[in-house]
Structure formats: structure tokens, C-alpha cells
Short mmCIF file of C-alpha atoms in Angstrom, two decimals:
data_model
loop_
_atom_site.label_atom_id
_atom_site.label_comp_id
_atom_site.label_asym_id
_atom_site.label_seq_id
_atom_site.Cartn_x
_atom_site.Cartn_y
_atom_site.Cartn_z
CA UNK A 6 84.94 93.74 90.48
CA UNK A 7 84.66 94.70 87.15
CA UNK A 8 88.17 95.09 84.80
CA UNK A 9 89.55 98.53 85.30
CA UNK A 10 88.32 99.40 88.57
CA UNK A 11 90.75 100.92 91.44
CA UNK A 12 89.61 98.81 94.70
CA UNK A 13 90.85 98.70 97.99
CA UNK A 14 90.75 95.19 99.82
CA UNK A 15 92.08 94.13 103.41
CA UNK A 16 90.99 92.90 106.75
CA UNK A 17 90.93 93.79 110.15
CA UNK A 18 91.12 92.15 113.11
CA UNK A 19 90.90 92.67 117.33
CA UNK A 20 93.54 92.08 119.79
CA UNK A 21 92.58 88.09 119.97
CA UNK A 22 92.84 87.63 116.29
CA UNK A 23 89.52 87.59 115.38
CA UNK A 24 87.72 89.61 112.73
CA UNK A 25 86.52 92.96 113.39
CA UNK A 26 83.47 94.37 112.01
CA UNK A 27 81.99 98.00 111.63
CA UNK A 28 85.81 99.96 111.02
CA UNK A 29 85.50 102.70 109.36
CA UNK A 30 87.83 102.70 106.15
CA UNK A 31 88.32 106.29 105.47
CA UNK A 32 90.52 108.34 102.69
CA UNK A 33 92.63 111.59 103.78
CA UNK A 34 93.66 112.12 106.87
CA UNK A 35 92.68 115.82 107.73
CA UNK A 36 89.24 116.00 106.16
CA UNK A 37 88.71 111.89 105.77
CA UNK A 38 85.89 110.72 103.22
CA UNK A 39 84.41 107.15 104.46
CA UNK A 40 84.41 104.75 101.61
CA UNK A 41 82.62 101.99 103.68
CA UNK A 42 83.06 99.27 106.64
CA UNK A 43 84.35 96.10 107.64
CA UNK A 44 81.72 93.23 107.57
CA UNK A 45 81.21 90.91 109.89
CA UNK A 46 84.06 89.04 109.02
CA UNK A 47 86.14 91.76 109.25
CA UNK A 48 86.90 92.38 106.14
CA UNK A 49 86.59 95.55 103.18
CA UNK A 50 86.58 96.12 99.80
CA UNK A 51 86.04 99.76 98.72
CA UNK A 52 86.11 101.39 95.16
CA UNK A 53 88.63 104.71 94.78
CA UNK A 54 88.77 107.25 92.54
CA UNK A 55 92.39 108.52 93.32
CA UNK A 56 95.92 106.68 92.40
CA UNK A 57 99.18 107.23 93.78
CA UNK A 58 100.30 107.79 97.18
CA UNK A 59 97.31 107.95 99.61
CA UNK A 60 97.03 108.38 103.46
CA UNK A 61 94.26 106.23 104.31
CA UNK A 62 92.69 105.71 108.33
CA UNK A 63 91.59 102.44 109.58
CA UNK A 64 89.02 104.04 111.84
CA UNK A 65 88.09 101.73 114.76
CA UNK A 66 85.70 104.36 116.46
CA UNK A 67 82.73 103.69 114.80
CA UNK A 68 83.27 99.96 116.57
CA UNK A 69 83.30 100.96 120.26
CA UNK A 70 81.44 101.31 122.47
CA UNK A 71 80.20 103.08 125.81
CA UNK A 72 82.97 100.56 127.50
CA UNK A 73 85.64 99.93 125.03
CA UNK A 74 87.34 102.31 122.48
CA UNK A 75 89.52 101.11 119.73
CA UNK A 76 91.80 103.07 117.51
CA UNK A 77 92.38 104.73 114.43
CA UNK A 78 95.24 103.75 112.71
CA UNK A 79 96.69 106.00 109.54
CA UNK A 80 98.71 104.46 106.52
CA UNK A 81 100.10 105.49 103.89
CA UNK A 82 99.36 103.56 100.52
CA UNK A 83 100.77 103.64 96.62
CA UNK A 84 97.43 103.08 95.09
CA UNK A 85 98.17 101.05 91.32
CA UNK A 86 94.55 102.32 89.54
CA UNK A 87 92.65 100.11 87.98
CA UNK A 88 93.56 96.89 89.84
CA UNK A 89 92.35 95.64 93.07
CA UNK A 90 95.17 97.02 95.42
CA UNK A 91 95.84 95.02 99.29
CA UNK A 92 96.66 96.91 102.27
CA UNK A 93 99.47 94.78 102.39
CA UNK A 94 99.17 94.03 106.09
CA UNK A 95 96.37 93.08 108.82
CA UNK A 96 95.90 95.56 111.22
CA UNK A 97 95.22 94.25 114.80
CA UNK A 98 93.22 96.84 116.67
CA UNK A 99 93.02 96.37 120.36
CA UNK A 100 90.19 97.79 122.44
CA UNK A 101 90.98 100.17 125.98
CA UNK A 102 88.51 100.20 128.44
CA UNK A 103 87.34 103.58 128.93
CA UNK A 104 87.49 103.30 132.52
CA UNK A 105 91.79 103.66 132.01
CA UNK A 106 91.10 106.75 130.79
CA UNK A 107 92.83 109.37 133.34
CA UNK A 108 92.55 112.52 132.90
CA UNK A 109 95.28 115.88 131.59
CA UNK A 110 94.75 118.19 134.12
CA UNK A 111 95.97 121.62 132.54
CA UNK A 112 98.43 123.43 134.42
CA UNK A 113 99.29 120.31 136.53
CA UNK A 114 101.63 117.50 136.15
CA UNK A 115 100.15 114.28 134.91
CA UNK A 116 101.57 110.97 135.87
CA UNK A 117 100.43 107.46 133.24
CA UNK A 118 100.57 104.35 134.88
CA UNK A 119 99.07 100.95 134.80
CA UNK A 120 98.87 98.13 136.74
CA UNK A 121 98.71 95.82 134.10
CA UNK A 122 102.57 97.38 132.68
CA UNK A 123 104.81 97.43 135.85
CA UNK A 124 107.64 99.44 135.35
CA UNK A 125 105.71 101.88 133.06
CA UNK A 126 105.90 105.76 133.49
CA UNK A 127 104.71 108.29 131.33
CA UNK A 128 104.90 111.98 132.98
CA UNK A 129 103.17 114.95 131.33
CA UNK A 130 105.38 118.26 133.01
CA UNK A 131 102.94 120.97 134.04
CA UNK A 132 102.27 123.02 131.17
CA UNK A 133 103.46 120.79 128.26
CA UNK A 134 99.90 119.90 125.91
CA UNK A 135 99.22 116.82 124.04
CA UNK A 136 97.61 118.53 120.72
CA UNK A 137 94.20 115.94 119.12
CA UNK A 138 94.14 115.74 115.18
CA UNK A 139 91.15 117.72 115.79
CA UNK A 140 93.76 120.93 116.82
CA UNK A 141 92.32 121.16 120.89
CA UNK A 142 94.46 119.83 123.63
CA UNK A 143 93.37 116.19 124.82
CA UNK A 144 92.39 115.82 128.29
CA UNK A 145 92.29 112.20 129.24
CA UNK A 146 95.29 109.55 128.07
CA UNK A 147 95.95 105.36 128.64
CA UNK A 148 98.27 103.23 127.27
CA UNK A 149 98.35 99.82 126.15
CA UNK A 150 101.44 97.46 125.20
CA UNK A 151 100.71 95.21 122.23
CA UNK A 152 102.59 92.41 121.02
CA UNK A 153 104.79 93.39 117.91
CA UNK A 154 103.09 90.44 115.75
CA UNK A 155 99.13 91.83 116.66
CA UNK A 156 99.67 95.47 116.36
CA UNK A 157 97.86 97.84 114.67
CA UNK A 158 100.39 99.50 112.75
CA UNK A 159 102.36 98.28 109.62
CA UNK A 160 105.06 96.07 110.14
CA UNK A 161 108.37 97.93 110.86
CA UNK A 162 110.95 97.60 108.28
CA UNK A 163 113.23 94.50 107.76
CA UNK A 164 116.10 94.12 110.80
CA UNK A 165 114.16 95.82 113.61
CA UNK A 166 113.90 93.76 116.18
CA UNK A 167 110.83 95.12 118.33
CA UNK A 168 109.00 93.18 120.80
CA UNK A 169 106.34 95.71 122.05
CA UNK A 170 104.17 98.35 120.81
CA UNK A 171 103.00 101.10 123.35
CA UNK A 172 99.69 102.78 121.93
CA UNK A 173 98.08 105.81 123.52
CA UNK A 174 94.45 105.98 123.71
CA UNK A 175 92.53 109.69 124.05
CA UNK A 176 89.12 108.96 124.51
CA UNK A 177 89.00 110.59 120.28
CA UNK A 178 90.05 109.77 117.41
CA UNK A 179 93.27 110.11 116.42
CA UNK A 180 96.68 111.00 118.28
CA UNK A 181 98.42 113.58 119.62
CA UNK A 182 101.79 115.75 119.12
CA UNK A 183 103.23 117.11 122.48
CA UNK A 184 104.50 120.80 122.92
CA UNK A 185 107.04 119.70 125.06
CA UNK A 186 109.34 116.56 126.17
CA UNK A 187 107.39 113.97 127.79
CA UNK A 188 109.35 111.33 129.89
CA UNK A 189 108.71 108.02 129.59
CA UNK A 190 110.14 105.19 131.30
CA UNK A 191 109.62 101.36 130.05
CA UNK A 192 110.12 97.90 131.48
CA UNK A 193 114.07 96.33 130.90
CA UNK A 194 112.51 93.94 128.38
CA UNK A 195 115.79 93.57 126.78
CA UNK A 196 118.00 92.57 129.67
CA UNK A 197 119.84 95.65 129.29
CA UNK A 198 122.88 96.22 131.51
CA UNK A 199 123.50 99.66 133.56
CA UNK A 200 125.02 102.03 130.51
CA UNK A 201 123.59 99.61 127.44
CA UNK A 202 121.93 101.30 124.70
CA UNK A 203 118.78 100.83 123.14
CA UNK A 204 117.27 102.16 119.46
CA UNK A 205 113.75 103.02 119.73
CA UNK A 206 111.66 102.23 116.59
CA UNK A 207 109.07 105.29 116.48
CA UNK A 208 106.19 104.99 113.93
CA UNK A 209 105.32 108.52 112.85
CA UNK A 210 101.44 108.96 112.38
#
């Protein structure tokens, strides 16, 4: 790049570690602007035009498919202009199959399992909504529990001790804020005793 330039560089990569091509790397996370794609080495380098505190979206819908659907991943950067600026992290995006996708039925309860997580339970009460970025209800929900050193998200901060990352796919982009509690109930993966108490790390999109 030529001196002065603001740039944008990183990687991404799939749930077995290997590089990740055609992410969307996208600026703002209400109206994004697409400033270009992975390669086929999963990497990007984009030019910017804005400095300071940014919320950027690692946009893995533009890589699935039919089949598979990956995620889309905000962060928030301090962009340092005219220097070539690192995401500071390599975000591990792991494809769903579509075919986990069950659906919300409105007005009815709506119980998230998966074979593949024993001991998992996510219940949607009847009446309680799941609201898209896009501002409509979603209708269809999996989950997925990713190792904490492969997950898509930055690292949490120094001391925390997670093991596991649960993601929520849509079937969209984005996530989703509930308009009511939603129960959840998770393996014993710390060997908790009857009583114990447990933090829970939430990373807040």
C-alpha cells in the first residue's frame, strides 16, 4: 500500500482451520457498505476512508450455500488512519447445515435441541419473539457449540476462563434480541456441584 493510506488487513478462517474465501468484509452495522472479500486464502485487505472507532461485520453469507450457512460476526475496531490497521484476531466461522434449521412457530412454544449437544435446551415461551437485525421476527433457529480457541468472535478478555461458545444460526444474517426471557439449559461442563455457581461470559453483538 502506498504511505498514508488507512487499510484494513486480517484473515478468516472455517471451523477446521482452514482459510475461508468469499466473506464479505463490510463497514457499519445498520446500513453496512462492502469494502471487498476474502480470497482464496482467506484473507483481506481493504482501503477505509473513516478513523476512529468503527463497527465492522465479517459477513460469512455471501460464502454459503443452498446446504451450509455461516455467520456474520460484528466487531468493533479503533481504526489508526493512515497505517495498515489488523483485526487483531482470526475469526473462525463455522458453517450450520440448513437442514438444523427448526422453525419459531408464532404463538407456540418452541423447544432447541440437538443431538449432537446432549444436555442442551433452549425454550422459546409462547409469545416471546426473537427480533432479526433486519427489525422482523425470525422464524427458524439452531445452535452450534464451538470450541473457545476456533470461535468466531474476539477473544474474551484476560482471566475468563470459557471453554465453549454457543452460536445461534437464523437462516439470515445477523442475530436476534428476544422480547422476553428465554431459558436455556447447558451441559455440566464444569463439574459443577448441586448449588455451585457459574459466571456466564456474554458477548454483546
Amino acid at each position: 500500500q502506498a504511505a498514508g493510506q488507512t487499510v484494513l488487513a486480517g484473515q478468516v478462517r472455517d471451523e477446521n482451520d482452514k482459510p475461508l474465501g468469499g466473506v464479505s468484509i463490510k463497514l457499519g452495522g445498520s446500513n453496512p457498505t462492502t469494502l471487498g472479500t476474502t480470497d482464496a486464502a482467506g484473507n483481506f485487505l481493504v482501503n477505509l476512508s473513516v478513523a476512529g472507532s468503527q463497527v465492522f461485520l465479517i459477513d460469512g453469507s455471501t460464502a454459503s450455500t443452498s446446504t451450509l450457512s455461516y455467520p456474520t460476526i460484528p466487531v468493533t475496531l479503533n481504526i489508526q488512519a493512515g497505517v495498515v490497521n489488523s483485526l487483531g484476531f482470526v475469526p473462525h466461522l463455522h458453517s450450520q447445515p440448513t437442514a438444523k434449521l427448526i422453525p419459531i412457530t408464532p404463538g407456540q412454544e418452541t423447544v432447541l435441541t440437538d443431538p449432537d449437544l446432549p444436555g442442551f435446551k433452549m425454550t422459546i415461551p409462547a409469545g416471546v419473539q426473537i427480533i432479526g437485525w433486519d427489525g422482523q421476527p425470525n422464524t427458524q433457529v439452531s445452535v452450534k457449540a464451538i470450541p473457545i480457541d476456533r470461535s468466531p468472535i474476539p477473544p474474551p478478555p484476560p482471566g475468563q476462563s470459557s471453554r465453549v461458545v454457543y452460536l445461534f444460526y437464523f437462516g439470515k444474517v445477523g442475530g436476534g434480541l428476544p422480547t422476553g426471557n428465554i431459558p436455556v439449559d447447558t451441559p455440566n461442563d464444569v463439574d459443577g456441584l448441586p448449588g455451585d455457581k457459574a459466571d456466564l461470559y456474554y458477548f454483546n453483538e
